């Protein structure tokens, strides 16, 4: 394929991004208002998937500035992942219906 | 693991995240939804760790254990009334992590496979990184201030000064310029300059915002943390990050919209700030007579009612009165009274704040209703019991010149009797008097919310 006809991978990523915004839009509108606080804590937890970027930075054997930044970022994101999911779980366990 | 398999694993993780959000459409499905989210995160983590570029595990494990232990401890210990602060603090961590990851990628682009032929970051990645790091930095410092205001470390009153908006606009322009300079030549000085100025902008953006506008701000910062993650996802060419960032970004944006609509204010006017502190100053206090009652009076009125709607607000959270309120509700039910709860979208300091507190106090969620669902019921209800709420019930919202004009309110004045638990006649954050306090069918119960409800319980 010649260069002029190939699609830049950026365009694919942009397409994924735009479609994911739409998915988010419709999914979040269907969230019941009573669960808006757990929604915030769980989005907090999942946005910490940024940890994947930190893991790659911390991956090499040799110590470097980049590796130090990665290690600190792993620690911060881990606080969020564990804290976010567990506090969400704690909240959701409280929503009960009594008969 | 090949790049294709890695990408597929990230796709599965993203789908699980979507299912985690989808689960929140009802309390029954929410618990399994949260488990899907955890599985998705585990898949993303494992997939990345077994990547051939990740070869040294000691520090990774150490950081995961330390961070995980701190997170677990916080999640177990935190009081439900402190959820708004906790969420703000978590947002700041996402923002800071985004900045650190961007910096790591900037200093070692080869590790991410995003270096150009010259070993430096590619042009497109530089633009994406610039945007991601700026949003991340604003999220970080903005969330710190939001945390401080919610925790009471920083004053909840708006901090304003002349030229504030002009200064913010100028800083915004400088940031744009620095992003452009960084894209042209990826010099560390541009990277750190744009990050530093974005930190400052984050502080300045949030200091003029009053405590009661925090539901909008916390939602907005939630949204920003998503966009920052997406920006970094573009830089690192990582689809899991792009998808998750987009989900979180739109989630926060929708919540901000819902909160603004519930106050009938535009997002811009909230963002410009200067509106509403914890203690409002310029109130035109009416000197009309007020009917004040005791706990015994309130108990008598409610015991003899056939229906009571309880309207909780931030004051209930501050007084930690939710358990006593539930106890009161149970006793009233024992007297054959129909008890329901009415929640205004901006009651409290974050979206859904009151619902969590009532759930914590063991109130069945099918007794808790949102504004639209319950507002028409006030006209055939005997007692509206307002505890720690004020502006969200203020009929001044129906008057075109009021600062809260057009704000949807809970029509508590339509109930046969209105009981207001309040410390004093002080106005709410909008700084306006509530004429309901002086209405014939209103009885004021002056006391700390928790103390008053406990006394009512004793009298029942």
Short mmCIF file of N, CA, C and O in Angstrom, two decimals, chain B residues 364-444:
data_model
loop_
_atom_site.label_atom_id
_atom_site.label_comp_id
_atom_site.label_asym_id
_atom_site.label_seq_id
_atom_site.Cartn_x
_atom_site.Cartn_y
_atom_site.Cartn_z
N UNK B 364 -34.10 1.94 53.56
CA UNK B 364 -34.35 1.16 52.34
C UNK B 364 -34.39 2.10 51.14
O UNK B 364 -35.03 3.15 51.18
N UNK B 365 -33.68 1.73 50.06
CA UNK B 365 -33.58 2.70 48.97
C UNK B 365 -34.88 2.92 48.22
O UNK B 365 -35.02 3.88 47.49
N UNK B 366 -35.87 2.02 48.41
CA UNK B 366 -37.15 2.28 47.74
C UNK B 366 -38.03 3.26 48.52
O UNK B 366 -39.14 3.57 48.11
N UNK B 367 -37.51 3.77 49.64
CA UNK B 367 -38.22 4.84 50.36
C UNK B 367 -37.62 6.20 50.02
O UNK B 367 -38.06 7.23 50.51
N UNK B 368 -36.55 6.19 49.23
CA UNK B 368 -35.83 7.43 48.93
C UNK B 368 -36.15 7.86 47.50
O UNK B 368 -35.99 7.07 46.57
N UNK B 369 -36.62 9.11 47.34
CA UNK B 369 -37.04 9.55 46.02
C UNK B 369 -36.30 10.81 45.59
O UNK B 369 -35.91 11.63 46.41
N UNK B 370 -36.15 10.94 44.29
CA UNK B 370 -35.52 12.13 43.72
C UNK B 370 -36.58 13.22 43.54
O UNK B 370 -37.78 12.94 43.54
N UNK B 371 -36.10 14.42 43.34
CA UNK B 371 -36.96 15.60 43.17
C UNK B 371 -38.15 15.35 42.23
O UNK B 371 -39.30 15.57 42.60
N UNK B 372 -37.89 14.89 41.02
CA UNK B 372 -38.97 14.74 40.03
C UNK B 372 -40.00 13.71 40.47
O UNK B 372 -41.17 13.81 40.16
N UNK B 373 -39.50 12.68 41.19
CA UNK B 373 -40.40 11.59 41.53
C UNK B 373 -41.37 11.97 42.64
O UNK B 373 -42.48 11.45 42.70
N UNK B 374 -40.95 12.87 43.52
CA UNK B 374 -41.71 13.06 44.76
C UNK B 374 -42.34 14.44 44.87
O UNK B 374 -43.22 14.66 45.69
N UNK B 375 -41.92 15.37 44.03
CA UNK B 375 -42.32 16.76 44.27
C UNK B 375 -43.84 16.95 44.28
O UNK B 375 -44.35 17.77 45.03
N UNK B 376 -44.56 16.19 43.46
CA UNK B 376 -46.02 16.38 43.42
C UNK B 376 -46.70 15.80 44.66
O UNK B 376 -47.87 16.07 44.91
N UNK B 377 -45.97 15.03 45.46
CA UNK B 377 -46.58 14.41 46.64
C UNK B 377 -46.71 15.35 47.84
O UNK B 377 -47.47 15.08 48.75
N UNK B 378 -45.94 16.46 47.81
CA UNK B 378 -45.96 17.34 48.99
C UNK B 378 -47.36 17.89 49.25
O UNK B 378 -47.76 18.04 50.39
N UNK B 379 -48.13 18.15 48.17
CA UNK B 379 -49.43 18.78 48.36
C UNK B 379 -50.41 17.87 49.09
O UNK B 379 -51.37 18.34 49.67
N UNK B 380 -50.20 16.55 49.07
CA UNK B 380 -51.08 15.72 49.90
C UNK B 380 -50.31 14.98 50.99
O UNK B 380 -50.57 13.83 51.29
N UNK B 381 -49.32 15.73 51.55
CA UNK B 381 -48.56 15.17 52.66
C UNK B 381 -48.81 16.01 53.90
O UNK B 381 -48.99 17.22 53.81
N UNK B 382 -48.85 15.35 55.06
CA UNK B 382 -49.13 16.09 56.28
C UNK B 382 -47.93 16.89 56.76
O UNK B 382 -48.04 18.05 57.10
N UNK B 383 -46.76 16.26 56.78
CA UNK B 383 -45.59 16.94 57.34
C UNK B 383 -44.39 16.82 56.42
O UNK B 383 -44.07 15.72 55.95
N UNK B 384 -43.74 17.96 56.15
CA UNK B 384 -42.43 17.93 55.50
C UNK B 384 -41.41 18.22 56.59
O UNK B 384 -41.50 19.26 57.27
N UNK B 385 -40.49 17.30 56.80
CA UNK B 385 -39.50 17.45 57.87
C UNK B 385 -38.16 17.78 57.21
O UNK B 385 -37.50 16.91 56.65
N UNK B 386 -37.79 19.07 57.26
CA UNK B 386 -36.59 19.52 56.55
C UNK B 386 -35.42 19.56 57.54
O UNK B 386 -35.48 20.27 58.54
N UNK B 387 -34.40 18.81 57.27
CA UNK B 387 -33.28 18.75 58.21
C UNK B 387 -31.98 19.09 57.51
O UNK B 387 -31.48 18.35 56.67
N UNK B 388 -31.47 20.31 57.83
CA UNK B 388 -30.18 20.71 57.28
C UNK B 388 -30.22 21.14 55.83
O UNK B 388 -29.19 21.25 55.19
N UNK B 389 -31.41 21.35 55.29
CA UNK B 389 -31.52 21.87 53.93
C UNK B 389 -32.16 23.26 53.99
O UNK B 389 -32.88 23.56 54.94
N UNK B 390 -31.88 24.11 53.04
CA UNK B 390 -32.49 25.43 53.08
C UNK B 390 -32.80 25.92 51.66
O UNK B 390 -33.95 25.90 51.24
N UNK B 391 -31.78 26.31 50.92
CA UNK B 391 -32.01 26.89 49.59
C UNK B 391 -32.82 25.98 48.67
O UNK B 391 -33.59 26.44 47.85
N UNK B 392 -32.62 24.67 48.79
CA UNK B 392 -33.32 23.75 47.89
C UNK B 392 -34.82 23.68 48.16
O UNK B 392 -35.55 22.99 47.46
N UNK B 393 -35.26 24.41 49.24
CA UNK B 393 -36.70 24.45 49.52
C UNK B 393 -37.24 25.87 49.40
O UNK B 393 -38.40 26.11 49.65
N UNK B 394 -36.37 26.81 49.05
CA UNK B 394 -36.73 28.23 49.13
C UNK B 394 -37.63 28.65 47.97
O UNK B 394 -37.19 28.65 46.83
N UNK B 395 -38.89 29.06 48.28
CA UNK B 395 -39.80 29.44 47.19
C UNK B 395 -39.34 30.69 46.44
O UNK B 395 -39.91 31.02 45.40
N UNK B 396 -38.32 31.38 46.96
CA UNK B 396 -37.78 32.55 46.24
C UNK B 396 -37.33 32.14 44.85
O UNK B 396 -37.23 32.98 43.95
N UNK B 397 -37.08 30.86 44.65
CA UNK B 397 -36.67 30.38 43.33
C UNK B 397 -37.73 30.64 42.28
O UNK B 397 -37.44 30.67 41.08
N UNK B 398 -38.99 30.83 42.73
CA UNK B 398 -40.06 31.10 41.76
C UNK B 398 -40.06 32.56 41.33
O UNK B 398 -40.78 32.93 40.40
N UNK B 399 -39.33 33.43 42.07
CA UNK B 399 -39.31 34.86 41.72
C UNK B 399 -38.17 35.14 40.76
O UNK B 399 -37.04 34.71 40.98
N UNK B 400 -38.48 35.89 39.69
CA UNK B 400 -37.49 36.09 38.63
C UNK B 400 -36.23 36.84 39.06
O UNK B 400 -35.17 36.66 38.47
N UNK B 401 -36.32 37.68 40.11
CA UNK B 401 -35.15 38.50 40.47
C UNK B 401 -34.26 37.89 41.54
O UNK B 401 -33.25 38.45 41.93
N UNK B 402 -34.67 36.76 42.03
CA UNK B 402 -33.90 36.14 43.11
C UNK B 402 -32.60 35.54 42.57
O UNK B 402 -32.52 35.13 41.42
N UNK B 403 -31.55 35.50 43.44
CA UNK B 403 -30.28 34.88 42.98
C UNK B 403 -30.45 33.41 42.62
O UNK B 403 -29.63 32.86 41.89
N UNK B 404 -31.50 32.77 43.14
CA UNK B 404 -31.67 31.36 42.81
C UNK B 404 -32.86 31.17 41.86
O UNK B 404 -33.42 30.07 41.76
N UNK B 405 -33.24 32.25 41.15
CA UNK B 405 -34.40 32.18 40.26
C UNK B 405 -34.29 30.99 39.31
O UNK B 405 -33.25 30.75 38.72
N UNK B 406 -35.40 30.29 39.20
CA UNK B 406 -35.46 29.20 38.23
C UNK B 406 -34.87 27.90 38.71
O UNK B 406 -34.96 26.88 38.03
N UNK B 407 -34.28 27.92 39.91
CA UNK B 407 -33.73 26.68 40.45
C UNK B 407 -34.89 25.76 40.83
O UNK B 407 -35.82 26.18 41.48
N UNK B 408 -34.86 24.51 40.37
CA UNK B 408 -35.94 23.61 40.79
C UNK B 408 -35.86 23.35 42.28
O UNK B 408 -34.78 23.09 42.81
N UNK B 409 -36.99 23.52 42.99
CA UNK B 409 -36.95 23.32 44.45
C UNK B 409 -37.92 22.22 44.86
O UNK B 409 -38.83 21.87 44.11
N UNK B 410 -37.72 21.71 46.05
CA UNK B 410 -38.66 20.77 46.65
C UNK B 410 -39.78 21.61 47.25
O UNK B 410 -39.53 22.49 48.09
N UNK B 411 -41.02 21.36 46.83
CA UNK B 411 -42.14 22.22 47.23
C UNK B 411 -42.64 21.88 48.62
O UNK B 411 -43.82 21.54 48.81
N UNK B 412 -41.77 21.99 49.62
CA UNK B 412 -42.16 21.62 50.99
C UNK B 412 -43.27 22.52 51.53
O UNK B 412 -44.02 22.12 52.40
N UNK B 413 -43.40 23.72 50.98
CA UNK B 413 -44.41 24.64 51.50
C UNK B 413 -45.83 24.13 51.21
O UNK B 413 -46.79 24.56 51.81
N UNK B 414 -45.97 23.19 50.29
CA UNK B 414 -47.30 22.65 49.97
C UNK B 414 -47.77 21.63 51.01
O UNK B 414 -48.94 21.27 51.05
N UNK B 415 -46.86 21.13 51.82
CA UNK B 415 -47.26 20.18 52.86
C UNK B 415 -48.09 20.92 53.90
O UNK B 415 -47.94 22.12 54.07
N UNK B 416 -48.97 20.17 54.61
CA UNK B 416 -49.83 20.83 55.59
C UNK B 416 -48.98 21.51 56.67
O UNK B 416 -49.24 22.64 57.07
N UNK B 417 -47.97 20.86 57.16
CA UNK B 417 -47.06 21.46 58.15
C UNK B 417 -45.62 21.26 57.69
O UNK B 417 -45.27 20.22 57.14
N UNK B 418 -44.83 22.28 57.93
CA UNK B 418 -43.42 22.22 57.57
C UNK B 418 -42.59 22.32 58.84
O UNK B 418 -42.73 23.29 59.59
N UNK B 419 -41.77 21.34 59.10
CA UNK B 419 -40.88 21.41 60.25
C UNK B 419 -39.47 21.64 59.74
O UNK B 419 -38.99 20.89 58.88
N UNK B 420 -38.82 22.68 60.23
CA UNK B 420 -37.45 23.00 59.80
C UNK B 420 -36.49 22.80 60.96
O UNK B 420 -36.58 23.50 61.96
N UNK B 421 -35.57 21.85 60.85
CA UNK B 421 -34.54 21.73 61.88
C UNK B 421 -33.36 22.58 61.43
O UNK B 421 -32.78 22.35 60.36
N UNK B 422 -33.03 23.60 62.21
CA UNK B 422 -31.95 24.52 61.86
C UNK B 422 -31.35 25.08 63.13
O UNK B 422 -32.02 25.14 64.14
N UNK B 423 -30.10 25.49 63.05
CA UNK B 423 -29.49 26.10 64.23
C UNK B 423 -30.04 27.49 64.48
O UNK B 423 -30.25 27.90 65.61
N UNK B 424 -30.25 28.24 63.40
CA UNK B 424 -30.70 29.61 63.52
C UNK B 424 -31.45 29.98 62.25
O UNK B 424 -31.66 29.15 61.38
N UNK B 425 -31.81 31.27 62.16
CA UNK B 425 -32.54 31.71 60.98
C UNK B 425 -31.61 32.11 59.85
O UNK B 425 -32.03 32.68 58.85
N UNK B 426 -30.31 31.82 60.00
CA UNK B 426 -29.35 32.30 59.01
C UNK B 426 -29.70 31.76 57.62
O UNK B 426 -30.22 30.66 57.48
N UNK B 427 -29.43 32.58 56.60
CA UNK B 427 -29.76 32.15 55.25
C UNK B 427 -28.81 31.07 54.76
O UNK B 427 -27.77 30.83 55.35
N UNK B 428 -29.17 30.44 53.65
CA UNK B 428 -28.32 29.41 53.07
C UNK B 428 -27.20 30.03 52.28
O UNK B 428 -26.95 31.25 52.36
N UNK B 429 -26.52 29.24 51.48
CA UNK B 429 -25.33 29.74 50.78
C UNK B 429 -25.64 30.80 49.76
O UNK B 429 -24.81 31.62 49.43
N UNK B 430 -26.89 30.80 49.25
CA UNK B 430 -27.24 31.81 48.26
C UNK B 430 -27.37 33.18 48.92
O UNK B 430 -27.50 34.20 48.23
N UNK B 431 -27.33 33.22 50.26
CA UNK B 431 -27.36 34.49 50.96
C UNK B 431 -28.72 35.15 50.98
O UNK B 431 -28.83 36.35 51.19
N UNK B 432 -29.77 34.38 50.75
CA UNK B 432 -31.10 34.99 50.76
C UNK B 432 -31.94 34.35 51.85
O UNK B 432 -31.81 33.18 52.17
N UNK B 433 -32.84 35.20 52.37
CA UNK B 433 -33.73 34.75 53.42
C UNK B 433 -34.73 33.74 52.84
O UNK B 433 -35.09 33.82 51.67
N UNK B 434 -35.15 32.81 53.67
CA UNK B 434 -36.15 31.85 53.23
C UNK B 434 -37.48 32.23 53.86
O UNK B 434 -37.68 32.10 55.06
N UNK B 435 -38.42 32.73 53.04
CA UNK B 435 -39.70 33.21 53.58
C UNK B 435 -40.51 32.10 54.24
O UNK B 435 -41.42 32.36 55.02
N UNK B 436 -40.14 30.86 53.92
CA UNK B 436 -40.86 29.73 54.52
C UNK B 436 -40.73 29.71 56.03
O UNK B 436 -41.61 29.22 56.73
N UNK B 437 -39.59 30.25 56.56
CA UNK B 437 -39.38 30.23 58.00
C UNK B 437 -40.48 31.00 58.73
O UNK B 437 -40.73 30.76 59.90
N UNK B 438 -41.09 31.96 58.01
CA UNK B 438 -42.07 32.83 58.65
C UNK B 438 -43.49 32.45 58.28
O UNK B 438 -44.44 33.12 58.63
N UNK B 439 -43.66 31.37 57.52
CA UNK B 439 -44.99 30.99 57.06
C UNK B 439 -45.81 30.46 58.22
O UNK B 439 -45.27 29.96 59.22
N UNK B 440 -47.16 30.56 58.09
CA UNK B 440 -48.06 30.12 59.16
C UNK B 440 -47.96 28.63 59.45
O UNK B 440 -48.08 28.21 60.58
N UNK B 441 -47.73 27.86 58.41
CA UNK B 441 -47.73 26.40 58.63
C UNK B 441 -46.32 25.86 58.88
O UNK B 441 -46.08 24.67 58.78
N UNK B 442 -45.37 26.77 59.17
CA UNK B 442 -44.00 26.32 59.45
C UNK B 442 -43.71 26.37 60.94
O UNK B 442 -44.12 27.32 61.63
N UNK B 443 -43.05 25.35 61.44
CA UNK B 443 -42.56 25.41 62.82
C UNK B 443 -41.06 25.20 62.77
O UNK B 443 -40.57 24.23 62.17
N UNK B 444 -40.32 26.15 63.36
CA UNK B 444 -38.87 26.03 63.37
C UNK B 444 -38.43 25.23 64.60
O UNK B 444 -38.93 25.43 65.71
#
